[in-house]
Short mmCIF file of C-alpha atoms in Angstrom, two decimals:
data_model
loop_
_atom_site.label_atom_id
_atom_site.label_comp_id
_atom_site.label_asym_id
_atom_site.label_seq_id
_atom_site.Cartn_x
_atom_site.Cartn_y
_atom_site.Cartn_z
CA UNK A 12 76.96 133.24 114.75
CA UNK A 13 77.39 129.43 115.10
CA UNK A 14 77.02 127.52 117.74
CA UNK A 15 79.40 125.53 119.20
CA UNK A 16 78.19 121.90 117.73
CA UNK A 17 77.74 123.43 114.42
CA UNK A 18 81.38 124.00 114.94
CA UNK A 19 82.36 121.30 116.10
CA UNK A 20 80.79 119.47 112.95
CA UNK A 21 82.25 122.20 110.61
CA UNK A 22 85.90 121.31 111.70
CA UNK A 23 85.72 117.57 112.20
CA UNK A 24 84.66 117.38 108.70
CA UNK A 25 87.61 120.00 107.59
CA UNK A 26 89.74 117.96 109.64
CA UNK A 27 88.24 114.46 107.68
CA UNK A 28 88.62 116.10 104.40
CA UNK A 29 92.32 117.26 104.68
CA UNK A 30 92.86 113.55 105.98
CA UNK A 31 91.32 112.16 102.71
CA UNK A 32 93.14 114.30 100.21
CA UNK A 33 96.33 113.13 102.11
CA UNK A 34 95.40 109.77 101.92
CA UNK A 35 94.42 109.75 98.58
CA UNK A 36 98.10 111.82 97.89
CA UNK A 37 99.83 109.39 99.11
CA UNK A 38 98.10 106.44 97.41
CA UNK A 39 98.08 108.03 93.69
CA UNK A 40 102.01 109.23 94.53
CA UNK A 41 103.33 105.44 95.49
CA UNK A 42 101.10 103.86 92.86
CA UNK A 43 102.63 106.40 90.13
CA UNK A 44 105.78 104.92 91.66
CA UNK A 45 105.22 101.16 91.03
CA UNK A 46 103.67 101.77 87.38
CA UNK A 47 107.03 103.78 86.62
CA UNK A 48 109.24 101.15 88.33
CA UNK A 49 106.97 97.98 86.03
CA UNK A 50 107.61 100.23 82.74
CA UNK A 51 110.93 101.22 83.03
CA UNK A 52 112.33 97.83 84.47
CA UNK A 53 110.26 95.92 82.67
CA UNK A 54 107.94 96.40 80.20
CA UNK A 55 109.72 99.67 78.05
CA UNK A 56 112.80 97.30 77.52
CA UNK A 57 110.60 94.18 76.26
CA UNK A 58 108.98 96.77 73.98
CA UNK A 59 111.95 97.98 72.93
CA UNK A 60 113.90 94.53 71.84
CA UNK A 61 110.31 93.91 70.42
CA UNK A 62 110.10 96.86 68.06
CA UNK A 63 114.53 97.01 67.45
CA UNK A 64 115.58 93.31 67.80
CA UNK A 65 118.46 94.90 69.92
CA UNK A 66 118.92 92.31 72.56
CA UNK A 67 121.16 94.48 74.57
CA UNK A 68 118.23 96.45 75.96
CA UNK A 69 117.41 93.67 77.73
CA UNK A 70 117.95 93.74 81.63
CA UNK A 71 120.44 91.38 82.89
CA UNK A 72 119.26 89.63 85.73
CA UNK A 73 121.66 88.93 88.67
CA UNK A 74 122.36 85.51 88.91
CA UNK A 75 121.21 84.24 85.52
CA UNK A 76 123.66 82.32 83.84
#
């Protein structure tokens, strides 16, 4: 049987571990976000009118004349 610091030490670093995998969730879940956002707003369409020449594919930027 364990005694009750042993215990104590057992679940505070459960506890610290399910914190850090939540954390670490989190932060690979919003950065997937932003590098989505960057290559589908911006970067997939450049690539595209790159490789096609079709200048439609472009974004249209509001307020840009």
């Amino acid at each position: 049987m364990m005694d009750q610091t042993t215990l104590a030490v057992f679940f505070g670093m459960m506890f610290l571990g399910v914190a850090l995998m939540a954390l670490l969730g989190t932060s690979v879940y919003y950065l997937f976000k932003g590098i989505k956002h960057i290559w589908l707003k911006r970067l997939g369409p450049a690539i595209y009118y790159l490789l096609t020449g079709d200048a439609q594919a472009l974004l249209r930027r509001k307020g840009a004349a």
